[in-house]
Coordinates of C-alpha atoms and ligand atoms in Angstrom, one line a residue:
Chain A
X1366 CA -2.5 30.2 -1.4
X1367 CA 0.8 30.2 0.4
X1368 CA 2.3 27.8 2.5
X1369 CA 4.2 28.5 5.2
X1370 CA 7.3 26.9 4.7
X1371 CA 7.5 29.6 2.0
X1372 CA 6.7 32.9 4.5
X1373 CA 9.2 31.6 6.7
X1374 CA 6.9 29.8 9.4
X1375 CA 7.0 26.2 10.8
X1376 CA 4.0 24.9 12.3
X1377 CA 5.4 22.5 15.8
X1378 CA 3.3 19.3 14.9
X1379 CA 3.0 18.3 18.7
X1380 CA 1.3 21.6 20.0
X1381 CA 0.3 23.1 16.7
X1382 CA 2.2 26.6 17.7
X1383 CA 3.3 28.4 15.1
X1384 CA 7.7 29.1 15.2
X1385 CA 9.4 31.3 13.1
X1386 CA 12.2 29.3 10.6
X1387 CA 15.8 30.8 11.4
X1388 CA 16.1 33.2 8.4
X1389 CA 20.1 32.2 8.1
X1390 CA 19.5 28.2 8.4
X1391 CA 15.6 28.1 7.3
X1392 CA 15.8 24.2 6.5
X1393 CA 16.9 23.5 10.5
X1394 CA 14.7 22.0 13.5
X1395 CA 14.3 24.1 16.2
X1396 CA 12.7 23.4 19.7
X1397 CA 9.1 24.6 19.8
X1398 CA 8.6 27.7 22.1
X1399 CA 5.7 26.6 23.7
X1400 CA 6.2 22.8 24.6
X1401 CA 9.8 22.8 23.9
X1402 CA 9.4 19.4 20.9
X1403 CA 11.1 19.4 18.3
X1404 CA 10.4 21.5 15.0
X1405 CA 11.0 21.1 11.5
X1406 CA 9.7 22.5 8.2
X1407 CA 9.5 18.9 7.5
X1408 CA 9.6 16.2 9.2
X1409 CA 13.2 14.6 8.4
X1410 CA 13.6 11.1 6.8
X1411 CA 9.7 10.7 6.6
X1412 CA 9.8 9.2 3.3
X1413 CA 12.2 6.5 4.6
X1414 CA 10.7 5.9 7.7
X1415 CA 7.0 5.2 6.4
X1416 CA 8.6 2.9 3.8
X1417 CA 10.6 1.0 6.2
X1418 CA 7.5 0.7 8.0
X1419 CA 4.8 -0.1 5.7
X1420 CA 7.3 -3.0 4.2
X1421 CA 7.8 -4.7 7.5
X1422 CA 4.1 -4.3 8.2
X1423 CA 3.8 -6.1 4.4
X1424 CA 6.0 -8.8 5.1
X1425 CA 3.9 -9.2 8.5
X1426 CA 0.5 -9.9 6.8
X1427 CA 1.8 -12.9 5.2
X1428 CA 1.7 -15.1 8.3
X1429 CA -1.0 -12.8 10.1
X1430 CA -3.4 -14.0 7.7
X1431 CA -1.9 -17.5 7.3
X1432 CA -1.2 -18.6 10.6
X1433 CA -4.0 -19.8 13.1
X1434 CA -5.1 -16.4 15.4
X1435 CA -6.8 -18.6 17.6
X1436 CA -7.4 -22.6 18.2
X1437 CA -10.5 -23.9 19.8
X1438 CA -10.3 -26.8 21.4
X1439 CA -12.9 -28.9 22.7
X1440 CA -12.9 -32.6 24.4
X1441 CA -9.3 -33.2 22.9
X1442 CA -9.8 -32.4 19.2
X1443 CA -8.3 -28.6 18.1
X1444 CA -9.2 -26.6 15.5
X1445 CA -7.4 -23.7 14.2
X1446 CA -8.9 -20.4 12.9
X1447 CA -7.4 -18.1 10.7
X1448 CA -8.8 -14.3 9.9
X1449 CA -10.7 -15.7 6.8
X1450 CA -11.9 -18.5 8.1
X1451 CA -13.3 -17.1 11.2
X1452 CA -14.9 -14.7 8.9
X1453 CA -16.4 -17.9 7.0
X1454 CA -17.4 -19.2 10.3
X1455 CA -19.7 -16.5 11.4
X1456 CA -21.2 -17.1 7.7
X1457 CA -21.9 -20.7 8.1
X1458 CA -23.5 -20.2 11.7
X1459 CA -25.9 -17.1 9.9
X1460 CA -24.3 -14.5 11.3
X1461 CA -23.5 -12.0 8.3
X1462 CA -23.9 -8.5 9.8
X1463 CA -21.3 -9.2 12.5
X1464 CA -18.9 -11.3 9.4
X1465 CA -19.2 -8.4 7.4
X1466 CA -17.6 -5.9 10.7
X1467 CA -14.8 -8.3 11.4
X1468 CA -13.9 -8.8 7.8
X1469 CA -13.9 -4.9 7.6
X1470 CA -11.8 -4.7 10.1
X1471 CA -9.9 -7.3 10.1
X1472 CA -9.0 -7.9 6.0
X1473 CA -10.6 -5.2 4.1
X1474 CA -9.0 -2.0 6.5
X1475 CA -5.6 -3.9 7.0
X1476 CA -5.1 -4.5 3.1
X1477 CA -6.7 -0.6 2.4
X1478 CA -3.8 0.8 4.4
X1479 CA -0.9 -1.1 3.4
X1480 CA -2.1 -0.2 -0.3
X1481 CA -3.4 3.4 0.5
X1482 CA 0.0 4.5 2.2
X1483 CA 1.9 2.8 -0.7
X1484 CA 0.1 4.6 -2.9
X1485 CA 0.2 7.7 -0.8
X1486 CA 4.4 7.7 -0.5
X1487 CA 4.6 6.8 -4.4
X1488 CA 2.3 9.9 -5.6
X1489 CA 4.5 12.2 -3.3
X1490 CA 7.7 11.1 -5.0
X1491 CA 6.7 10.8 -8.5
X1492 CA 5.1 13.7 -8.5
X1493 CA 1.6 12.0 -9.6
X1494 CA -0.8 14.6 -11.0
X1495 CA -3.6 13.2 -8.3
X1496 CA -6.1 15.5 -6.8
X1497 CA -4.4 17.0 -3.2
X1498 CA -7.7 17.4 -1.8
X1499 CA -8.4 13.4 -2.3
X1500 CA -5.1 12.3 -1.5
X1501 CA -5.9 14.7 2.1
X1502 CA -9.0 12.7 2.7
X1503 CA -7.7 9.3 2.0
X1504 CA -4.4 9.8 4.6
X1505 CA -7.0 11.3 7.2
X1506 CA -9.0 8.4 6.3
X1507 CA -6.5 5.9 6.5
X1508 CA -4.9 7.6 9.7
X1509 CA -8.1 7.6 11.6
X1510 CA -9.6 4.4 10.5
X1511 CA -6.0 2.2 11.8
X1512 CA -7.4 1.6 14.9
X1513 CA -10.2 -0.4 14.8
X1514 CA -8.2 -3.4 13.3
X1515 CA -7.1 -3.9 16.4
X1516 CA -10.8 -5.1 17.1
X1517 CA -10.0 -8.7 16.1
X1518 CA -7.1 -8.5 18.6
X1519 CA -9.6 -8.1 21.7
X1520 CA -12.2 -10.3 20.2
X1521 CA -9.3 -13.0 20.9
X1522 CA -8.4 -11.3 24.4
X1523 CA -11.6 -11.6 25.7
X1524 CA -12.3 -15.2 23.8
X1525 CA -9.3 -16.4 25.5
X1526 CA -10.4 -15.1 29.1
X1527 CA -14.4 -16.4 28.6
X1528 CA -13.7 -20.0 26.8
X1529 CA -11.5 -20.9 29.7
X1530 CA -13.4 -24.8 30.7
X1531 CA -10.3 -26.9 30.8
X1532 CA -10.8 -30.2 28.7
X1533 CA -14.6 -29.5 28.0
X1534 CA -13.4 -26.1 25.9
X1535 CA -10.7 -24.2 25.2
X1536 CA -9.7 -21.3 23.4
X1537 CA -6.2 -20.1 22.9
X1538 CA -4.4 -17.6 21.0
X1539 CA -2.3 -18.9 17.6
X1540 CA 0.8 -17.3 16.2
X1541 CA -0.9 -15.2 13.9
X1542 CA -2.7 -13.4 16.0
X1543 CA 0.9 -11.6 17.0
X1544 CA 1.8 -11.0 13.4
X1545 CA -1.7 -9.5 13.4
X1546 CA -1.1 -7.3 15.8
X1547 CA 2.0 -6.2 14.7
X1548 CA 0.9 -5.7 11.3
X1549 CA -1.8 -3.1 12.7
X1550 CA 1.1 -1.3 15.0
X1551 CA 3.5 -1.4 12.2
X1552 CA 0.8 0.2 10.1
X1553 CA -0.5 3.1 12.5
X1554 CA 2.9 3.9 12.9
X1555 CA 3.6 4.2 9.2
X1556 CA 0.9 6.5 9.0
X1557 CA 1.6 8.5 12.1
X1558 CA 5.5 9.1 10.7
X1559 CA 4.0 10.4 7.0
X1560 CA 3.9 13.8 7.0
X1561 CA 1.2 14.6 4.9
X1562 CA 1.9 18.5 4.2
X1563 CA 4.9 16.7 1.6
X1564 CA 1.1 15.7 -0.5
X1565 CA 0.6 19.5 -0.5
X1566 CA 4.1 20.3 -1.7
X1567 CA 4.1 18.1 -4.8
X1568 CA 1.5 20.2 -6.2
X1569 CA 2.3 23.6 -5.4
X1570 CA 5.7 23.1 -6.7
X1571 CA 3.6 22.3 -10.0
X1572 CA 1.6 25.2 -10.0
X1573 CA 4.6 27.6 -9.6
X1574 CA 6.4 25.7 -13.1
X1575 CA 3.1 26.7 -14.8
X1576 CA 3.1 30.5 -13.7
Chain B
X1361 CA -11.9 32.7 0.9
X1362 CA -14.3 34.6 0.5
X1363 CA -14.1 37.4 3.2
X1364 CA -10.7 38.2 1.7
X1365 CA -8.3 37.0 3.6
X1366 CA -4.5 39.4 3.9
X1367 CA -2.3 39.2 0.8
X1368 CA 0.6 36.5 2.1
X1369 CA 3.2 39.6 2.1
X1370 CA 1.1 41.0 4.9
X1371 CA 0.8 37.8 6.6
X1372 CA 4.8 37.6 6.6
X1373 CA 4.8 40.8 9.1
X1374 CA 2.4 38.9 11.1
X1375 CA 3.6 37.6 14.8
X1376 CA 3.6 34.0 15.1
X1377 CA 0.9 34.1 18.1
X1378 CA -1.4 36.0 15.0
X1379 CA -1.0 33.3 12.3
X1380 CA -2.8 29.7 12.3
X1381 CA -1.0 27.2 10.0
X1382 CA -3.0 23.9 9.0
X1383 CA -1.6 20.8 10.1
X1384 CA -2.5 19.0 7.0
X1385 CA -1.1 21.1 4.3
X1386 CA 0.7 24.0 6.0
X1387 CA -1.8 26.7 4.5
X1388 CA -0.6 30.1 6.6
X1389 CA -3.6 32.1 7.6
X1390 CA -4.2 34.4 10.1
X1391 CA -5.7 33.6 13.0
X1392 CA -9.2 34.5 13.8
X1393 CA -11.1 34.9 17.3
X1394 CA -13.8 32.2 17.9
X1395 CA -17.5 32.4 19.9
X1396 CA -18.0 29.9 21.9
X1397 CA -19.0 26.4 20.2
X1398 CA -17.6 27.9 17.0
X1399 CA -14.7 25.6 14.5
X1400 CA -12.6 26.7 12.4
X1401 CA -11.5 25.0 9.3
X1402 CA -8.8 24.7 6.7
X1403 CA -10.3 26.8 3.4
X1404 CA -7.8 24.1 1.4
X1405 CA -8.5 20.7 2.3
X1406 CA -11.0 21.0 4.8
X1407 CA -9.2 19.7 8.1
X1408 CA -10.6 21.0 11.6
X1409 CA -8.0 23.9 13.0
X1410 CA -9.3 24.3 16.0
X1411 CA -12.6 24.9 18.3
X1412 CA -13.6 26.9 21.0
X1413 CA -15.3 25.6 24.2
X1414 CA -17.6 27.7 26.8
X1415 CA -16.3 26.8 30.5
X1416 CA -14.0 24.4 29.6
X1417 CA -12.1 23.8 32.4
X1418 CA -14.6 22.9 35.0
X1419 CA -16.8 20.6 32.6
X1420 CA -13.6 18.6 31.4
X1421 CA -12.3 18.7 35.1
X1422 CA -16.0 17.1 36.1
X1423 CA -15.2 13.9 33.1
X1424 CA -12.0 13.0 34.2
X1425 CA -12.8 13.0 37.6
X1426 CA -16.4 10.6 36.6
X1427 CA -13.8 8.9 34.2
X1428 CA -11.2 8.1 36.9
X1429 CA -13.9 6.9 38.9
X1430 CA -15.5 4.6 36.8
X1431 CA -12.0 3.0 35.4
X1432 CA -11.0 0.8 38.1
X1433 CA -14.7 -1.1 38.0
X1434 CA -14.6 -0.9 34.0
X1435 CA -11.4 -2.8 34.1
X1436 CA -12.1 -5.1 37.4
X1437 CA -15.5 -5.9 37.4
X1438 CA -16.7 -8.4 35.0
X1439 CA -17.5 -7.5 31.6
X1440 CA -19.4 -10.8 30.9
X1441 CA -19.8 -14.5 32.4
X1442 CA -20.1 -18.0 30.5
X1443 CA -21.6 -20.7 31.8
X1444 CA -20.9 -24.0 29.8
X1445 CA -21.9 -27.4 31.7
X1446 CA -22.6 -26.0 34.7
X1447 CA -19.1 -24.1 35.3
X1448 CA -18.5 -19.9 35.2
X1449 CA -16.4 -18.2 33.8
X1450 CA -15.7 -14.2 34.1
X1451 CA -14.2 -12.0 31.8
X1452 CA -12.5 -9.1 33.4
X1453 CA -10.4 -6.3 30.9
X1454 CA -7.5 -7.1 33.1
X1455 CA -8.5 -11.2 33.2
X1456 CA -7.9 -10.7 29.6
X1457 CA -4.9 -9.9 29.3
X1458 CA -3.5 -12.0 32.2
X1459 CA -5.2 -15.0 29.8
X1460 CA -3.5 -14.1 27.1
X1461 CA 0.1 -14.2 29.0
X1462 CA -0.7 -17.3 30.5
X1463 CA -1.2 -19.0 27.2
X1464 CA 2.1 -18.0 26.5
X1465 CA 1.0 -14.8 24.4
X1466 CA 3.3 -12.3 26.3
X1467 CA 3.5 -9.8 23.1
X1468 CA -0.3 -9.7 22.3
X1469 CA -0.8 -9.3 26.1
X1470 CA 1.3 -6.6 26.3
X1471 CA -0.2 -4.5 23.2
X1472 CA -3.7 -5.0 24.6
X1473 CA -2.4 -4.3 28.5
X1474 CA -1.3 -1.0 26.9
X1475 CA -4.2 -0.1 24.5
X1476 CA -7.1 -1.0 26.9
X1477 CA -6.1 -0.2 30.1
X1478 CA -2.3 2.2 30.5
X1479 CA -2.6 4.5 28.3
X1480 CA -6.3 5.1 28.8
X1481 CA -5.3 5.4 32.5
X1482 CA -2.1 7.9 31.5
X1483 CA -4.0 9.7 29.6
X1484 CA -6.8 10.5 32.2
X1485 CA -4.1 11.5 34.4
X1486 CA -2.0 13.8 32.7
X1487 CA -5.6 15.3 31.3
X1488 CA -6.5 15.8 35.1
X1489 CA -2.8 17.0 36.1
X1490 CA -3.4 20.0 33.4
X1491 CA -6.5 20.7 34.1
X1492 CA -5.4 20.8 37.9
X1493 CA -3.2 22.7 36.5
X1494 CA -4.7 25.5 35.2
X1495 CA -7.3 25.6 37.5
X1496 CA -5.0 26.5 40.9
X1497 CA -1.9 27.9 38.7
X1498 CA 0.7 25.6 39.5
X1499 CA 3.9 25.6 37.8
X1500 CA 2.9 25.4 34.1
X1501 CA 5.6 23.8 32.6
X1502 CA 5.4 20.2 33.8
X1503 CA 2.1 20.7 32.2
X1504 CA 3.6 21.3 29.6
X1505 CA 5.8 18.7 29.1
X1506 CA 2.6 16.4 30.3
X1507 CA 0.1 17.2 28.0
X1508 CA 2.9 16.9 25.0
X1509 CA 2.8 13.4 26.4
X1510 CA -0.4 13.1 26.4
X1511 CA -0.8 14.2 22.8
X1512 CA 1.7 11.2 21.8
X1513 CA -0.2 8.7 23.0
X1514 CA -3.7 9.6 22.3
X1515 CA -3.9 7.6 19.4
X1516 CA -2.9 4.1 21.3
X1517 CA -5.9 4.5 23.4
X1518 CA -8.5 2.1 22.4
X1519 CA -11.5 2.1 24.5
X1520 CA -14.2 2.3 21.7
X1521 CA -12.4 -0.1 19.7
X1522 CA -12.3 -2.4 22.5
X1523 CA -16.2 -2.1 23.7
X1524 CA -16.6 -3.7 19.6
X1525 CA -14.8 -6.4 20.4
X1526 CA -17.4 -6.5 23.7
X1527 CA -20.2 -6.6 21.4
X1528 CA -18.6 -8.9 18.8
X1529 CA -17.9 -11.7 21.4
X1530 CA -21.4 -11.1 23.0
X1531 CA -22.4 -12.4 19.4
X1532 CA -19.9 -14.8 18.8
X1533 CA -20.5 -16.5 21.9
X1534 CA -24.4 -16.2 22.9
X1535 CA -25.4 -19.5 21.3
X1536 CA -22.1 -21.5 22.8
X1537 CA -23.5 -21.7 26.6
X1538 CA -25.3 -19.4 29.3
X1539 CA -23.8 -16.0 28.7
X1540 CA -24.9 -13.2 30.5
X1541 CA -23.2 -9.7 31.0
X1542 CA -21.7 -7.9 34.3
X1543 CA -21.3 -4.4 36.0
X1544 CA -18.2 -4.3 34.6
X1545 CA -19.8 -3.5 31.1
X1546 CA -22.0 -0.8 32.2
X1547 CA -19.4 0.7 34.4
X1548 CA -17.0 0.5 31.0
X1549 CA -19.5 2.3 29.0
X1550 CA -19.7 5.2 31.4
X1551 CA -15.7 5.2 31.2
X1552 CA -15.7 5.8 27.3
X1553 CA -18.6 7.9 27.0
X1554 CA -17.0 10.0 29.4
X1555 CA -13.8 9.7 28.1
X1556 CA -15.3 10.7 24.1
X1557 CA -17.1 13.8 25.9
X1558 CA -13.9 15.0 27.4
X1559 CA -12.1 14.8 24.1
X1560 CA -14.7 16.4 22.6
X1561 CA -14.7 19.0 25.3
X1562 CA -11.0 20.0 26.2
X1563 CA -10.1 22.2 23.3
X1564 CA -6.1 21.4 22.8
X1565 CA -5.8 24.6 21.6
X1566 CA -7.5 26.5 24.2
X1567 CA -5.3 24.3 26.7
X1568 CA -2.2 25.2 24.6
X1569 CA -2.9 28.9 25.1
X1570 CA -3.5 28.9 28.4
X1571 CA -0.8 26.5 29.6
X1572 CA 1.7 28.9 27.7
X1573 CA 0.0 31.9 29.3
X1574 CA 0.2 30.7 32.7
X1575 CA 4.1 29.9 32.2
X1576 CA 4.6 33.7 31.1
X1577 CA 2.6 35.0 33.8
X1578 CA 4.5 32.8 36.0
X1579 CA 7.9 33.8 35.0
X1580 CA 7.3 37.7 34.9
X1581 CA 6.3 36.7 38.8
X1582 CA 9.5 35.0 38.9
X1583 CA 11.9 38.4 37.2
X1584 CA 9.7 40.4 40.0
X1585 CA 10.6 38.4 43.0
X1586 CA 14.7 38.7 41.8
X1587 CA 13.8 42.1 41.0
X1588 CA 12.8 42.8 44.7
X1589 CA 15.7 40.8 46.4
Ligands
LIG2458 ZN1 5.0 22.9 20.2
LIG2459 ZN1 -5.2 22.5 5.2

């Protein structure tokens, strides 16, 4: 199969048009020439960028899962909730299938990604003898699925909004529901700066040492 | 694979408007004509290239139009009331987030401001502006520039993941007091459904093409007019 970095073709990621490399300076950006955004071979500094990103998002996920996301308070006494202990919460009051969507979302997707894109950025540069087709599947997976950790994020939004009563009850948002937040940003982003044809080109260049 | 496919030398003479490369893992094929309805996919690691749509323009033209509608109800209109001791409470999309900045939240405010309603709203416009676009040939490449726009910030758009959270409060909260739901909801539904269908429906690629055709139509016009003066 060949690639197209090797016929002398750059795909523009933004409008999927396909540009011919500069046969003097193949390794340079260009300007796409149908929507005129930037085109590379590669995308430059990707490896850097996703790591920079995925470790702030790490740090991040300390607090957002330590710190209170939201405080109910009611007739003057507060409580605070954390991620895991909401997630206990909606045990204790019988309401599993809805615990088991927020703890998707909220713990299990969260911790997938920040361990999925470390593994992802460590296979490309050690050269790990992984399946490509897997490794594929699990960045789209992991690109696609990003979003919907922001779900605990609205369930606050709109907590805050409808549990509005003054004295009688009262919900507000905590500190760690901003961490949280950023940790899914931080996260997406990571993902979105990866450039997942470098998975490809670890085991191509493999395959032409054997021939 | 299996319908042989050219030898890569011959896919080197190739134009650039005859070759496809996949996104994922920059596989260079060449590109082939689709029916109507018809996908094509990466023979290597199975990501969608592209699709073909029948009458695109006016059916996606028709959902932004019913999506543009619908979004200033879907974010206005209350979603859901609680009644607890006799008082009411509404829950508006936008009430949320001006809750949220009130209780000194300014950051989470802002990233749900931006994911539920903005870019949604951005996005139905500069969908609408090229499909306006294309539809009475005006100048193509604003369009251009728009729907590359666009394309950045489809991914913080999050409608669907925000009607979850709808349904997750519905069941955190229906016990707690007298909670009953408003036309905000229903009119909020029609805005994502539409807005899934018009994904689903506008074909980047055949927007892409066309877009690109219309600016090269439009500047041989323009070398024509010189050409006569
Ligand atoms: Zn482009
Ligand atoms: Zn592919």
């Amino acid at each position: 199969m060949k690639r197209a970095i090797d016929a002398g073709f750059m795909l523009c990621l933004e409008c999927h048009a396909v540009n011919r490399q500069d046969p003097d300076n193949p390794e340079a950006g260009q300007i796409c020439t149908r929507c005129h955004a930037p085109v590379y071979p590669r995308r430059p500094g990707s490896l850097a960028r996703t790591w920079a990103l995925l470790i702030t998002a790490a740090i991040l996920y300390i607090p957002a899962n330590l710190l209170p996301i939201m405080v109910v308070s009611s007739f003057g006494k507060g409580s605070g909730d954390t991620i895991m202990s909401g997630v206990i919460a909606l045990i204790h009051y019988d309401m599993v299938p809805i615990a088991i969507v927020v703890f998707v979302a909220s713990i299990l997707v969260p911790t997938f990604k920040l361990v999925g894109m470390g593994l992802l950025l460590y296979s490309v540069q050690r050269h790990q003898p992984l399946s490509a087709r897997q490794r594929g599947v699990m960045y789209r997976f992991i690109e696609w699925i990003g979003r919907w950790s922001m779900l605990d994020v609205f369930v606050i939004a709109i907590l805050v909004a409808l549990v509005n009563f003054g004295s009688i009850a009262q919900i507000t948002a905590g500190m760690g529901a901003v961490a949280f937040a950023l940790v899914v940003i931080l996260t997406m982003l990571a993902a979105i700066s990866f450039d997942p044809r470098l998975i490809w080109d670890n085991t191509e260049s493999e395959e032409d040492h054997d021939e | 694979m299996s319908e042989s496919p050219p030898s890569p030398d011959a896919l080197k003479q190739l134009a650039p408007e005859q070759l496809v490369i996949c996104h994922e893992c920059d596989l260079l094929m060449a590109k082939m004509h689709l029916a109507d309805g018809e996908k094509a996919q990466c023979p290597r690691c199975g990501f969608e290239l592209y699709h073909h749509q029948a009458n695109m323009l006016t059916r996606s033209l028709a959902l932004v139009l019913a999506a543009l509608l619908l979004f200033v109800p879907a974010n206005f209109m209350p979603i859901m009331s609680l009644g607890l001791l006799g008082q009411h409470n509404n829950e508006t999309v936008w009430s949320a987030v001006l809750a949220l900045y009130q209780s000194e939240m300014a950051l989470v405010a802002l990233i749900v401001f931006l994911s539920s309603m903005l870019i949604p709203l951005l996005k139905l416009l500069c969908q609408g502006w090229v499909l306006l676009t294309l539809q009475l040939k005006l100048p193509a490449g604003f369009a251009l520039w728009l729907y590359r726009i666009y394309h950045q910030m489809r991914e913080w758009g999050m409608l669907e993941v925000y009607m979850f959270g709808v349904l997750v409060s519905i069941v955190k909260m229906v016990d707690l007091g007298d909670l009953s739901m408003g036309v905000g909801l229903v009119c909020f539904i029609g805005l994502l459904v539409c807005q899934i269908w018009l994904e689903a429906t506008m074909s980047e690629h055949q927007v892409w093409e066309m877009l690109d055709e219309l600016r090269t139509e439009q500047q041989v016009d323009e070398v024509m007019d010189e050409a006569c003066d």
